[in-house]
mmCIF file of N, CA and C in Angstrom:
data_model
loop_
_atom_site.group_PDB
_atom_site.id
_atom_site.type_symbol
_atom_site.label_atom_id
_atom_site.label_comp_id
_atom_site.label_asym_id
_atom_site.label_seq_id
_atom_site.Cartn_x
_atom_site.Cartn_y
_atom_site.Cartn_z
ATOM 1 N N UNK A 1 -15.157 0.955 8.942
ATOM 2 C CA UNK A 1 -14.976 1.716 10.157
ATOM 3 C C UNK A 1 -15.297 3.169 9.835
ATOM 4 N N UNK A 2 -15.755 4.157 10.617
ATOM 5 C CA UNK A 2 -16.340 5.163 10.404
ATOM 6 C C UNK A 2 -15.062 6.188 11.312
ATOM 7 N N UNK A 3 -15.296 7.499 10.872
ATOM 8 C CA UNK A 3 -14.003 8.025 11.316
ATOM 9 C C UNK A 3 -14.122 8.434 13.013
ATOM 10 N N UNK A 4 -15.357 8.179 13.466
ATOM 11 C CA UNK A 4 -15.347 8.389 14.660
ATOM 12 C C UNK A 4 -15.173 7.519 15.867
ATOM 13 N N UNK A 5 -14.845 6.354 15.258
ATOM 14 C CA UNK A 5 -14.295 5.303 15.630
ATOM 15 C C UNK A 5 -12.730 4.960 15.311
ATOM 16 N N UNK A 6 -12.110 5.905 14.561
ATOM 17 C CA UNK A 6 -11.012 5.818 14.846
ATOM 18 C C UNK A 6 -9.793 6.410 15.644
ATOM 19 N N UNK A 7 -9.008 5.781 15.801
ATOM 20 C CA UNK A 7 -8.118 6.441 17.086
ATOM 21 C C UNK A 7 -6.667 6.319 16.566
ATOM 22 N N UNK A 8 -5.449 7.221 16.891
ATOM 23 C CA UNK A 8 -4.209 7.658 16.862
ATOM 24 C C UNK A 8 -3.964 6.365 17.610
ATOM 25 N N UNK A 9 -2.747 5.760 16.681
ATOM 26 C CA UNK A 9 -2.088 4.465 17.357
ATOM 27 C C UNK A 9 -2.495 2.981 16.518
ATOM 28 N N UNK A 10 -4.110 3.314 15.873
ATOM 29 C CA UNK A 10 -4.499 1.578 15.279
ATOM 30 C C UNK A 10 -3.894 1.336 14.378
ATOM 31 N N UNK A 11 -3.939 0.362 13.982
ATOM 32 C CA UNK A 11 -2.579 -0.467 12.679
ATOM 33 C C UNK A 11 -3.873 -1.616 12.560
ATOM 34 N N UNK A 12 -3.547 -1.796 11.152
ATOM 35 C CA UNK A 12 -4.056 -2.731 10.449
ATOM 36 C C UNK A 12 -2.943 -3.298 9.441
ATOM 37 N N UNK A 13 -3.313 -4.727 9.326
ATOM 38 C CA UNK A 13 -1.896 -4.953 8.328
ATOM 39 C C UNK A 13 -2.561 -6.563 7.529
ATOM 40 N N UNK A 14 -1.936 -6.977 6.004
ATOM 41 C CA UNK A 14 -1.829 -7.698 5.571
ATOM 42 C C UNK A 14 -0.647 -8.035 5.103
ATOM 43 N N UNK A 15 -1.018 -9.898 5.106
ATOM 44 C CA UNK A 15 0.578 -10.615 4.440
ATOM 45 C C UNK A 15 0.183 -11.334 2.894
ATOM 46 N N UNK A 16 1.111 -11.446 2.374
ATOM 47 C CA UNK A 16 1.307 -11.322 0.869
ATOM 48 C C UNK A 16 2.409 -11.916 0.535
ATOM 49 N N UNK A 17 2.109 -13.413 -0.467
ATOM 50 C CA UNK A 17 3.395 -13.325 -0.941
ATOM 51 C C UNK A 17 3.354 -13.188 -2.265
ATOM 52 N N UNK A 18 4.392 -12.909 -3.109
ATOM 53 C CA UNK A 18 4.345 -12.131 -4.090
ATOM 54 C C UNK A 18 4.913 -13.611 -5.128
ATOM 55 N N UNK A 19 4.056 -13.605 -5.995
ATOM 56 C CA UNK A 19 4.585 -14.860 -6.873
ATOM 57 C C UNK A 19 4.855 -14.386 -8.708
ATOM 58 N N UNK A 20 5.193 -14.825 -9.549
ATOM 59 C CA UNK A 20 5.715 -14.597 -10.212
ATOM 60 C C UNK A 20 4.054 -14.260 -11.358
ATOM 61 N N UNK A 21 3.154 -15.008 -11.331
ATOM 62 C CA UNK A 21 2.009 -14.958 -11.759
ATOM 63 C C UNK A 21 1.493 -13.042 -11.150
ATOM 64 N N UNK A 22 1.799 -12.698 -10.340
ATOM 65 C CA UNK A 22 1.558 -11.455 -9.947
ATOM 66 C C UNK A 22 2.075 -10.501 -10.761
ATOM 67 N N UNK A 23 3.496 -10.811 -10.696
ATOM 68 C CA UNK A 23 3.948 -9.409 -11.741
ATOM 69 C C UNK A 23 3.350 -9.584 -12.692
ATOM 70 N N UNK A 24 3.557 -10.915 -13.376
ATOM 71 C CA UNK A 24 3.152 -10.592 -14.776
ATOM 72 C C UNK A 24 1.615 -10.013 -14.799
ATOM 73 N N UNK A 25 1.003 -10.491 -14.089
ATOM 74 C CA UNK A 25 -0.841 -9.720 -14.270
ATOM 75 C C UNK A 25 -0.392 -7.967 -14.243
ATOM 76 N N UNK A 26 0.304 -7.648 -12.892
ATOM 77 C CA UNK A 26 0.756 -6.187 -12.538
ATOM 78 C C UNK A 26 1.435 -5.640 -13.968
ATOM 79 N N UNK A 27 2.072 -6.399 -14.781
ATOM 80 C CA UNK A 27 3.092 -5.818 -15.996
ATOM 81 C C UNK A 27 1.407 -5.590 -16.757
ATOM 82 N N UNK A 28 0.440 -6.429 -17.033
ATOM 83 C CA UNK A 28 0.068 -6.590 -18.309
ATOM 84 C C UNK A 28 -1.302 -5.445 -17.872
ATOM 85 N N UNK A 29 -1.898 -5.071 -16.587
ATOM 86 C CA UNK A 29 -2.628 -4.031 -16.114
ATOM 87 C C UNK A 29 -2.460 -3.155 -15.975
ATOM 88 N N UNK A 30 -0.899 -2.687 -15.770
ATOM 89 C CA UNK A 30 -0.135 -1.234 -15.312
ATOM 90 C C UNK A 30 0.236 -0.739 -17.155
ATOM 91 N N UNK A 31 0.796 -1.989 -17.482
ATOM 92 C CA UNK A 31 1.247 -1.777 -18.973
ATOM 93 C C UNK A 31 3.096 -1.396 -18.736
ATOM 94 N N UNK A 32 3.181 -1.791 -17.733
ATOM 95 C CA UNK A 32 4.811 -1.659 -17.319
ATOM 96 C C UNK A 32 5.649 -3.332 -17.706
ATOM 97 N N UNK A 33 6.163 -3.322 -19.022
ATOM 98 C CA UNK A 33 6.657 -4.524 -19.130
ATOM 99 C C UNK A 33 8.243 -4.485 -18.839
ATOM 100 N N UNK A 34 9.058 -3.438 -18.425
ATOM 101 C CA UNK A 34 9.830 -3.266 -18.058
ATOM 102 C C UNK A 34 10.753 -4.987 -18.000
ATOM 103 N N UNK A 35 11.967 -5.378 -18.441
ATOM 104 C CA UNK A 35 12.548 -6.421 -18.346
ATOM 105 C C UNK A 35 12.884 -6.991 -16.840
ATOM 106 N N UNK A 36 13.314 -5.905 -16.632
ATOM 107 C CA UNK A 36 13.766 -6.417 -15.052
ATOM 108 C C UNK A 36 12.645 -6.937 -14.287
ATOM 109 N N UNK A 37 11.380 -6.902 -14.779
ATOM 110 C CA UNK A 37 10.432 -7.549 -13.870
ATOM 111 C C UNK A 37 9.887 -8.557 -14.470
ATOM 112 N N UNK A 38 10.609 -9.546 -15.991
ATOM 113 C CA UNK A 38 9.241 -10.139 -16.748
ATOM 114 C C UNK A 38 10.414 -11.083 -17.223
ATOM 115 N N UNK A 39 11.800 -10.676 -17.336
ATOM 116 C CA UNK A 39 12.294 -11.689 -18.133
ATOM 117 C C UNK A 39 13.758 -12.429 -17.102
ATOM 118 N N UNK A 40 13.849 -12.827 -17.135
ATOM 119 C CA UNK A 40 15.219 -13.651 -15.602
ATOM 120 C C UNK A 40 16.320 -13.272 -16.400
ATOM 121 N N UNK A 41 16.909 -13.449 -17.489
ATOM 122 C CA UNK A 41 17.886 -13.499 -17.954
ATOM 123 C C UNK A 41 18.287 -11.874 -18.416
ATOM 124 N N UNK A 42 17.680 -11.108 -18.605
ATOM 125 C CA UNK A 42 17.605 -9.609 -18.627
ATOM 126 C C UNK A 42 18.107 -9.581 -17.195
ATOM 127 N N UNK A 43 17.193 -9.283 -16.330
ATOM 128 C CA UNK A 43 17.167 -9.413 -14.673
ATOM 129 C C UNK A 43 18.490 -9.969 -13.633
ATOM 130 N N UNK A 44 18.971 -10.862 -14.664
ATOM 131 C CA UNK A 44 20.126 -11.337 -13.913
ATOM 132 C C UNK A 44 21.085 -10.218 -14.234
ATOM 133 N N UNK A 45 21.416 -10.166 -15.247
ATOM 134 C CA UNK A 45 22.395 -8.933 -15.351
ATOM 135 C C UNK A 45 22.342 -7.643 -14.691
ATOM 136 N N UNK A 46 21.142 -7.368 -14.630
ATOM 137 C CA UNK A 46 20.615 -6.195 -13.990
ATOM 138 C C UNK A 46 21.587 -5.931 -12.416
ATOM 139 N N UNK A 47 21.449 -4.399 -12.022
ATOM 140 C CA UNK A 47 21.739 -4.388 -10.397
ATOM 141 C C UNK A 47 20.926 -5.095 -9.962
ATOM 142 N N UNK A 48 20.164 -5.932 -9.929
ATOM 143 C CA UNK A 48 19.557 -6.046 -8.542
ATOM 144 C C UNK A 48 19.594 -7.819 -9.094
ATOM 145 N N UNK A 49 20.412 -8.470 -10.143
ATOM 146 C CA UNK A 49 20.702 -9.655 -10.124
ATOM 147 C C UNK A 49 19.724 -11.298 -10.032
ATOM 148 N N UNK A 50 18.385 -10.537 -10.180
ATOM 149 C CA UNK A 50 17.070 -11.356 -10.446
ATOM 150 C C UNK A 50 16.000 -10.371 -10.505
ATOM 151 N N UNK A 51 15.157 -11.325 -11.160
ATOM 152 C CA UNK A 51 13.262 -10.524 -11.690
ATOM 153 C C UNK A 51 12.963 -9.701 -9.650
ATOM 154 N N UNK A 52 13.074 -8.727 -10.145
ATOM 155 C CA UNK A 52 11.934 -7.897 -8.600
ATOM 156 C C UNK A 52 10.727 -7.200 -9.289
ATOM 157 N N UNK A 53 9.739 -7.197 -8.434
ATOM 158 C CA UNK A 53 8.204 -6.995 -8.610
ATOM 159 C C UNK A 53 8.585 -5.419 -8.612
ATOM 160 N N UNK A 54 7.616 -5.191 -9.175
ATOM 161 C CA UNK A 54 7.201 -3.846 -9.667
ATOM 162 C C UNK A 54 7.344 -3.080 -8.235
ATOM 163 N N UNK A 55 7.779 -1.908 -8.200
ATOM 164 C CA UNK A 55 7.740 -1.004 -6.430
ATOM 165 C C UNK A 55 6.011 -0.824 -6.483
ATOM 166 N N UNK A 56 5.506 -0.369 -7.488
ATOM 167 C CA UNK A 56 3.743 0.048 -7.148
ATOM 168 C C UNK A 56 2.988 -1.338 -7.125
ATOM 169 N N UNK A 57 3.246 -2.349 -7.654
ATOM 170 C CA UNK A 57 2.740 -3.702 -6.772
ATOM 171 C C UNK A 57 2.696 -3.803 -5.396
ATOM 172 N N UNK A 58 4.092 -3.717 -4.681
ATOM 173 C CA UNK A 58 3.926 -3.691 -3.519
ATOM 174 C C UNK A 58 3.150 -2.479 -2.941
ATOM 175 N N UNK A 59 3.384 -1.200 -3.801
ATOM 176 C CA UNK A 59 2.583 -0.037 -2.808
ATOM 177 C C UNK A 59 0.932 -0.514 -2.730
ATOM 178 N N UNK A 60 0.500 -1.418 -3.948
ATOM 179 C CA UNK A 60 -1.001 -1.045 -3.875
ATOM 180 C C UNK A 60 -1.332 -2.143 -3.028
ATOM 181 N N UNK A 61 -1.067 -2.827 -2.041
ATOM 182 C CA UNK A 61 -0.839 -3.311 -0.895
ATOM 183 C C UNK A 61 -1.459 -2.579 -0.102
ATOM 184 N N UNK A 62 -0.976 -1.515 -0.218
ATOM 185 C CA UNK A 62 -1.420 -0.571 1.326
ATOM 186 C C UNK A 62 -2.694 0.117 0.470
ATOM 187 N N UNK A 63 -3.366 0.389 -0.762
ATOM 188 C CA UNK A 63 -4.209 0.484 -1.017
ATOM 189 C C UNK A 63 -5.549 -0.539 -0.412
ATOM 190 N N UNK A 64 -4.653 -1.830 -0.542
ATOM 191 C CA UNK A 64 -5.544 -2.649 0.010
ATOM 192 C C UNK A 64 -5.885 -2.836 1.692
ATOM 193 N N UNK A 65 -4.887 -2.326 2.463
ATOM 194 C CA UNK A 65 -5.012 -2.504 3.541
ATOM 195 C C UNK A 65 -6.191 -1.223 4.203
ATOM 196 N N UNK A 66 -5.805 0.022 3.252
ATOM 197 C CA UNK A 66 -6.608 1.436 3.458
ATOM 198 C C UNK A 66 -7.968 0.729 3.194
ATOM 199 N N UNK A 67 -8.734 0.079 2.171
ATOM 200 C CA UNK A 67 -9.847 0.228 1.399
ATOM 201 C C UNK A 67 -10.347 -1.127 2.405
ATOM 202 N N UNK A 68 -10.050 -1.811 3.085
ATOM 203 C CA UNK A 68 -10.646 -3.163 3.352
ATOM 204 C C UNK A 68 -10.285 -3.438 5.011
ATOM 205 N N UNK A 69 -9.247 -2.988 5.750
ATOM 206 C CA UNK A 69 -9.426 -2.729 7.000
ATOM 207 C C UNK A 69 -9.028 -1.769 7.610
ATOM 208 N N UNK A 70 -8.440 -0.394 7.026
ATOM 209 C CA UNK A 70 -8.124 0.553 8.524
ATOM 210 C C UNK A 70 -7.810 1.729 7.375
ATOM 211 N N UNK A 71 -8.793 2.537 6.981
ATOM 212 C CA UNK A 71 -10.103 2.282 7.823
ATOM 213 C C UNK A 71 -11.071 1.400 6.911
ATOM 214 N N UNK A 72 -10.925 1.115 5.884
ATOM 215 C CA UNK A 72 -12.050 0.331 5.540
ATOM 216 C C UNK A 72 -12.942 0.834 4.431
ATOM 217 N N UNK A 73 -14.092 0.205 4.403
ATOM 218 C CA UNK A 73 -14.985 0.492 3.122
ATOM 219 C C UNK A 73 -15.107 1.941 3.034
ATOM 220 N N UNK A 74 -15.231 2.354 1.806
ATOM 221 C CA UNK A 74 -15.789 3.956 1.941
ATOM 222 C C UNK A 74 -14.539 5.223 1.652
ATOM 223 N N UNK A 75 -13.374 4.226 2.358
ATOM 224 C CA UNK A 75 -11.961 5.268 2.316
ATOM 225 C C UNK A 75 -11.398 5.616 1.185
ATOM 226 N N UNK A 76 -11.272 6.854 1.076
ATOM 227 C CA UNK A 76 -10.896 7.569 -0.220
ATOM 228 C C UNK A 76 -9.684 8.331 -0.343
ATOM 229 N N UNK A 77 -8.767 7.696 -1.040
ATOM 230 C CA UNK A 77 -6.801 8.157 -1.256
ATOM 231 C C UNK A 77 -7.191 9.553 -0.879
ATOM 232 N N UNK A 78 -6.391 10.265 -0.569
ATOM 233 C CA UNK A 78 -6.345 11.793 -1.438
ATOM 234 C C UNK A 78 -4.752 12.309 -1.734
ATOM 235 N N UNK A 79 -3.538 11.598 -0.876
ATOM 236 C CA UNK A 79 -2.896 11.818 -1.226
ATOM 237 C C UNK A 79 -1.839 10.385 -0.766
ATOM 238 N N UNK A 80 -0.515 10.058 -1.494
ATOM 239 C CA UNK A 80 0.038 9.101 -0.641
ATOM 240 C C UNK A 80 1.825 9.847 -0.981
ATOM 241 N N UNK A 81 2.422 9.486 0.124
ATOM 242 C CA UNK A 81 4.189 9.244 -0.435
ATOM 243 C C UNK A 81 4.936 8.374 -0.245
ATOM 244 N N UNK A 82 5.677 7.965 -1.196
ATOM 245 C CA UNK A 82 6.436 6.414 -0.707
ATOM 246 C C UNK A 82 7.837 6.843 -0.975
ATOM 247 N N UNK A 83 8.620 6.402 -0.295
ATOM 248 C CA UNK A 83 10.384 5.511 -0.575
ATOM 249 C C UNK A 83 10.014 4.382 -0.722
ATOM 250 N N UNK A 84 10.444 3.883 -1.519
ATOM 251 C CA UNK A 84 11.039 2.220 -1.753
ATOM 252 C C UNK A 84 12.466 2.558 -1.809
ATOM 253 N N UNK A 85 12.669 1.226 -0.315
ATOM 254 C CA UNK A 85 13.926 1.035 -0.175
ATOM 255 C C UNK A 85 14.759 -0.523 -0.510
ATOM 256 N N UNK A 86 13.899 -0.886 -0.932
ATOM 257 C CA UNK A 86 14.624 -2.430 -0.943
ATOM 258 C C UNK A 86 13.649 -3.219 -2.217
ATOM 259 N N UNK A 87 14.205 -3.995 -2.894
ATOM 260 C CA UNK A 87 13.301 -4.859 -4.017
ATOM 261 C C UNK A 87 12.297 -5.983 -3.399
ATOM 262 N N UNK A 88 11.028 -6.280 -3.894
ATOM 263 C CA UNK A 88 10.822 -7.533 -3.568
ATOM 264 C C UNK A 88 10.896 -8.507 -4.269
ATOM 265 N N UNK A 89 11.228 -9.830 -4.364
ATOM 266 C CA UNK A 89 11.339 -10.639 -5.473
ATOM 267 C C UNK A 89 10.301 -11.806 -5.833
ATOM 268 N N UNK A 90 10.113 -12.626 -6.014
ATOM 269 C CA UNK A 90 9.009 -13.674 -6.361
ATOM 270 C C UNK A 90 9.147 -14.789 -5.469
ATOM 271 N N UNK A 91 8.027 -14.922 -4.650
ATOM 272 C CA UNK A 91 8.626 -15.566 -3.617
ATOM 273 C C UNK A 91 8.707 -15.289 -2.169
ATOM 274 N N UNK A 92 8.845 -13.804 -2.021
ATOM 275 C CA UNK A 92 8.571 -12.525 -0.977
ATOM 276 C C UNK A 92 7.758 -12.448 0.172
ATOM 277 N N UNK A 93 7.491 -12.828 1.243
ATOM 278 C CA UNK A 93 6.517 -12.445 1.557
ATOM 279 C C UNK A 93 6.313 -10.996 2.508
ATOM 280 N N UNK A 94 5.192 -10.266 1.993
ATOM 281 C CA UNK A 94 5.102 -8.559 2.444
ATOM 282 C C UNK A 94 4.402 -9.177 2.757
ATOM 283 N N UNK A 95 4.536 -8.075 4.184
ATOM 284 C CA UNK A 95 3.405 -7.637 5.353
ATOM 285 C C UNK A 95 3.539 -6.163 5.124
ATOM 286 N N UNK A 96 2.260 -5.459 5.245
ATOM 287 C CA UNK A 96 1.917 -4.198 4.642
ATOM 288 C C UNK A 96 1.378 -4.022 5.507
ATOM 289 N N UNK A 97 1.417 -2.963 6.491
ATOM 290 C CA UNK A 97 0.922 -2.256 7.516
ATOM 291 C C UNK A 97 0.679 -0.627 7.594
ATOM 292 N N UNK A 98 -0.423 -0.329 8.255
ATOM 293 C CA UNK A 98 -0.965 0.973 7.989
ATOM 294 C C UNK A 98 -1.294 1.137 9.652
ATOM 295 N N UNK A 99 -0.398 2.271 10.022
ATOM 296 C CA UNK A 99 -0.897 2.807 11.122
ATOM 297 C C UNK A 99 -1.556 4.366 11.237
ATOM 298 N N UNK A 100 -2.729 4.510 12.169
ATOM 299 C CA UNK A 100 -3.067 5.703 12.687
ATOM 300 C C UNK A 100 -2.309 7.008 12.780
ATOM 301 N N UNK A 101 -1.705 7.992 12.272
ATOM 302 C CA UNK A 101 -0.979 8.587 12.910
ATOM 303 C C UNK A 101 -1.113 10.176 13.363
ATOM 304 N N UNK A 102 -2.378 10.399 12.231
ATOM 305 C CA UNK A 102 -3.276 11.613 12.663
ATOM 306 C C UNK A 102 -4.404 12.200 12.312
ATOM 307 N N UNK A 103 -6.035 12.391 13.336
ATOM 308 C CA UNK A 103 -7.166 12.305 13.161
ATOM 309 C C UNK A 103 -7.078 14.503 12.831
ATOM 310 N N UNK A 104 -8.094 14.343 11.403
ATOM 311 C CA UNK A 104 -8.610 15.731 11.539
ATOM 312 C C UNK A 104 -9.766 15.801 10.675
ATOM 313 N N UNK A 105 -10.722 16.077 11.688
ATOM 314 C CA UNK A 105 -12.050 16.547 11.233
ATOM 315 C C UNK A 105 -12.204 17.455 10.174
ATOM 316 N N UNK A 106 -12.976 17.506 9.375
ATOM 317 C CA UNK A 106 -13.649 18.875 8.377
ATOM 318 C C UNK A 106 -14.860 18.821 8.630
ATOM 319 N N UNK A 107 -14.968 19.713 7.770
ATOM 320 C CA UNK A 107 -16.484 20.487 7.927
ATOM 321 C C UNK A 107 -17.366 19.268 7.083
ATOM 322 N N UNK A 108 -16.896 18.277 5.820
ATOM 323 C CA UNK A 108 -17.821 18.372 5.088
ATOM 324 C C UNK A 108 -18.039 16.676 5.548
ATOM 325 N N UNK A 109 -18.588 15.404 4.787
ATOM 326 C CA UNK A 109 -19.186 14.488 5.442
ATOM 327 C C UNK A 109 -18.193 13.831 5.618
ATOM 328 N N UNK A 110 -16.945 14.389 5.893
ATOM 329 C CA UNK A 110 -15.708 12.565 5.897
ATOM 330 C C UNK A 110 -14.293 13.571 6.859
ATOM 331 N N UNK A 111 -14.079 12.755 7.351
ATOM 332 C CA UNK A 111 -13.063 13.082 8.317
ATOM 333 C C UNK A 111 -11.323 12.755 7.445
ATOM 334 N N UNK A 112 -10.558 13.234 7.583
ATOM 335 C CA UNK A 112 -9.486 13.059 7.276
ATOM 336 C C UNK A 112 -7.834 12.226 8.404
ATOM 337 N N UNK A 113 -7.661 11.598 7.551
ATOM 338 C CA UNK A 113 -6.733 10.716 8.788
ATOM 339 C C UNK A 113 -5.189 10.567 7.499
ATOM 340 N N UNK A 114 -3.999 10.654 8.655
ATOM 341 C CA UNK A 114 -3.244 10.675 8.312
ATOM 342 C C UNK A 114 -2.660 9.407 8.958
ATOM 343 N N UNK A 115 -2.276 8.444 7.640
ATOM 344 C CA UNK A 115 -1.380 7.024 8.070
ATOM 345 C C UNK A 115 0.094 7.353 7.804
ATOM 346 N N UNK A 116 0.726 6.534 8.906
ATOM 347 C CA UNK A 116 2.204 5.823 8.265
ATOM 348 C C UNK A 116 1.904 4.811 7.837
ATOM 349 N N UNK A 117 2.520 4.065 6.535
ATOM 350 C CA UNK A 117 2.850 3.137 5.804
ATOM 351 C C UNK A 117 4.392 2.588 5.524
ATOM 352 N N UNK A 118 4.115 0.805 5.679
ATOM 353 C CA UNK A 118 4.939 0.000 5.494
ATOM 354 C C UNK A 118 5.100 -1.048 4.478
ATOM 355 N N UNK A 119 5.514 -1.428 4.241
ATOM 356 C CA UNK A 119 5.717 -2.959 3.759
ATOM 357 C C UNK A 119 7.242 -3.603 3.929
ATOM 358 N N UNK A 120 7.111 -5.070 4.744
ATOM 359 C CA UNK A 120 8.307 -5.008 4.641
ATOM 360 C C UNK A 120 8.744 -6.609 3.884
ATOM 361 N N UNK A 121 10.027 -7.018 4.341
ATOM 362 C CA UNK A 121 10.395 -8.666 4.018
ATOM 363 C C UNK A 121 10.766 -9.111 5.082
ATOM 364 N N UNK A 122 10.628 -9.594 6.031
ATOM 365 C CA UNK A 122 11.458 -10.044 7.149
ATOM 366 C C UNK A 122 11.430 -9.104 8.181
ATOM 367 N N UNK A 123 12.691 -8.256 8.454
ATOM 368 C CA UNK A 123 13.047 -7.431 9.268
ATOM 369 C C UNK A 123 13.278 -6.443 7.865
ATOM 370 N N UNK A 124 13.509 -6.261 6.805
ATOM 371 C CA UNK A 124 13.822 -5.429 5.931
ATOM 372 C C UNK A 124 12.209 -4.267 5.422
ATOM 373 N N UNK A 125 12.951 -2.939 5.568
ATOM 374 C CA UNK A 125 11.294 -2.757 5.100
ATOM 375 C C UNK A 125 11.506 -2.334 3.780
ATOM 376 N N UNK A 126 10.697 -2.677 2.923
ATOM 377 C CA UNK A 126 11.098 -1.856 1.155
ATOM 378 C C UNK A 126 10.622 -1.076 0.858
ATOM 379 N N UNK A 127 9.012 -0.360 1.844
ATOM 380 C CA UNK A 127 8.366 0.442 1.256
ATOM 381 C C UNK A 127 7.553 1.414 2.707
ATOM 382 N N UNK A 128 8.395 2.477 2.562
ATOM 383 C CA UNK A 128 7.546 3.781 3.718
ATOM 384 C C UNK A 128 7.043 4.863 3.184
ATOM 385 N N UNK A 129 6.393 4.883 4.039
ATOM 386 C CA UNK A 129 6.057 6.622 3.307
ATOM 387 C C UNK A 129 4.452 7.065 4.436
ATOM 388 N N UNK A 130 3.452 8.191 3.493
ATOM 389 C CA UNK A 130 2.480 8.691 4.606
ATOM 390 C C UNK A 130 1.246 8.530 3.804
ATOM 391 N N UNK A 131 0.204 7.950 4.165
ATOM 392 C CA UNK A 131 -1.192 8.315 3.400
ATOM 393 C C UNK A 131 -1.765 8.958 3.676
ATOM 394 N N UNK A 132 -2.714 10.369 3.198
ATOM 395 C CA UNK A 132 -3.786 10.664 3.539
ATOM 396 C C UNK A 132 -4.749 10.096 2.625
ATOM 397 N N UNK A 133 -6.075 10.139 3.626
ATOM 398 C CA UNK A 133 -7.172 9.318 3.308
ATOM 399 C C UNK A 133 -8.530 10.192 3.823
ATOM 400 N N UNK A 134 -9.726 9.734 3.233
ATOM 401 C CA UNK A 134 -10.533 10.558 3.554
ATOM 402 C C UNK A 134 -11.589 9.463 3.966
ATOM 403 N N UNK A 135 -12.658 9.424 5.383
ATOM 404 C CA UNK A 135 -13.045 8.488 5.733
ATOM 405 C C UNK A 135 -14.632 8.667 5.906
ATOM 406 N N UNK A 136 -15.226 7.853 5.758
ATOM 407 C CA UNK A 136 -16.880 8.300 6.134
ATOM 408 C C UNK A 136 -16.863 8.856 7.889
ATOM 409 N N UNK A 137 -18.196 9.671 7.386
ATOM 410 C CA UNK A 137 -18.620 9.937 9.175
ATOM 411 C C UNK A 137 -19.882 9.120 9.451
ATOM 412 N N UNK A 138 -19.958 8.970 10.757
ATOM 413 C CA UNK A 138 -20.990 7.783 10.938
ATOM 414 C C UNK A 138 -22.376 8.982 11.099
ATOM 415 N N UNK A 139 -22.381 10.049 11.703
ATOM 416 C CA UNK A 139 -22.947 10.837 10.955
ATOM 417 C C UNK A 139 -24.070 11.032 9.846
ATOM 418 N N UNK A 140 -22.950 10.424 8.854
ATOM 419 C CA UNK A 140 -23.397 10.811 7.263
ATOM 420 C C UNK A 140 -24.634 9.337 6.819
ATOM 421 N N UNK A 141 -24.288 8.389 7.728
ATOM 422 C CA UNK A 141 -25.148 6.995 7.637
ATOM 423 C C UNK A 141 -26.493 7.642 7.695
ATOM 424 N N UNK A 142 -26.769 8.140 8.307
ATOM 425 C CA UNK A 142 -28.503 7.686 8.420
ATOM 426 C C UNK A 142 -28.801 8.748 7.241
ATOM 427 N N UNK A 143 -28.050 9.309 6.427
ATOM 428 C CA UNK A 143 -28.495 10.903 5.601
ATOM 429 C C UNK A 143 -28.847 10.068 4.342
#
């Protein structure tokens, strides 16, 4: 999607469930082997009383939702902020949603858009916060 096609209000979203084969890839790529996410019996003792997935597993979710539908190919982070409020566990299923929440032009070939971001479990959400992103101009296509 090109930034002149986008509008204040669109949401794009993916579902996900989070399986135990995930963390461990996420532990062994991030290099975060942290117990509470790799071993059950560590984990049980733990506050949170079983293995929960990594919080930046679930954030790069909304990486995926930015880079592949809203806005799509071409979109470039520039900045993000998250709360994580709640764990996800193995088993989980996130829905990760990215809404529109504010269009601003620049001067140079890519428009800038400001998302809210979600992910949740149910009715629970574990992960908010704001993206900025930087988006092609349709513009810049034929250059």
């Amino acid at each position: 999607m090109y930034f002149e096609e986008l509008a204040v209000g669109q949401s794009a979203e993916t579902v996900r469930v989070v399986t135990h084969d995930d963390i461990v890839a996420f532990a062994q790529v991030s290099g975060d082997r942290n117990a509470v996410h790799l071993d059950a019996e560590y984990a049980a003792r733990s506050a949170f009383k079983g293995v929960i997935a990594h919080g930046m597993l679930s954030a790069s979710f909304i990486s995926g939702v930015l880079g592949t539908k809203l806005p799509g190919e071409g979109t470039i982070y520039t900045s993000q902020s998250l709360r994580f409020l709640a764990p996800v566990r193995p088993g989980d299923t996130v829905v990760t949603c990215v809404t529109v929440k504010e269009i601003r032009p620049t001067a140079k070939s890519r428009g800038e858009v400001l998302c809210l971001t979600t992910s949740r479990v149910g009715e629970v959400i574990v992960i908010e916060g704001e993206a900025t992103v930087l988006v092609p101009k349709f513009s810049r296509k034929a250059a």
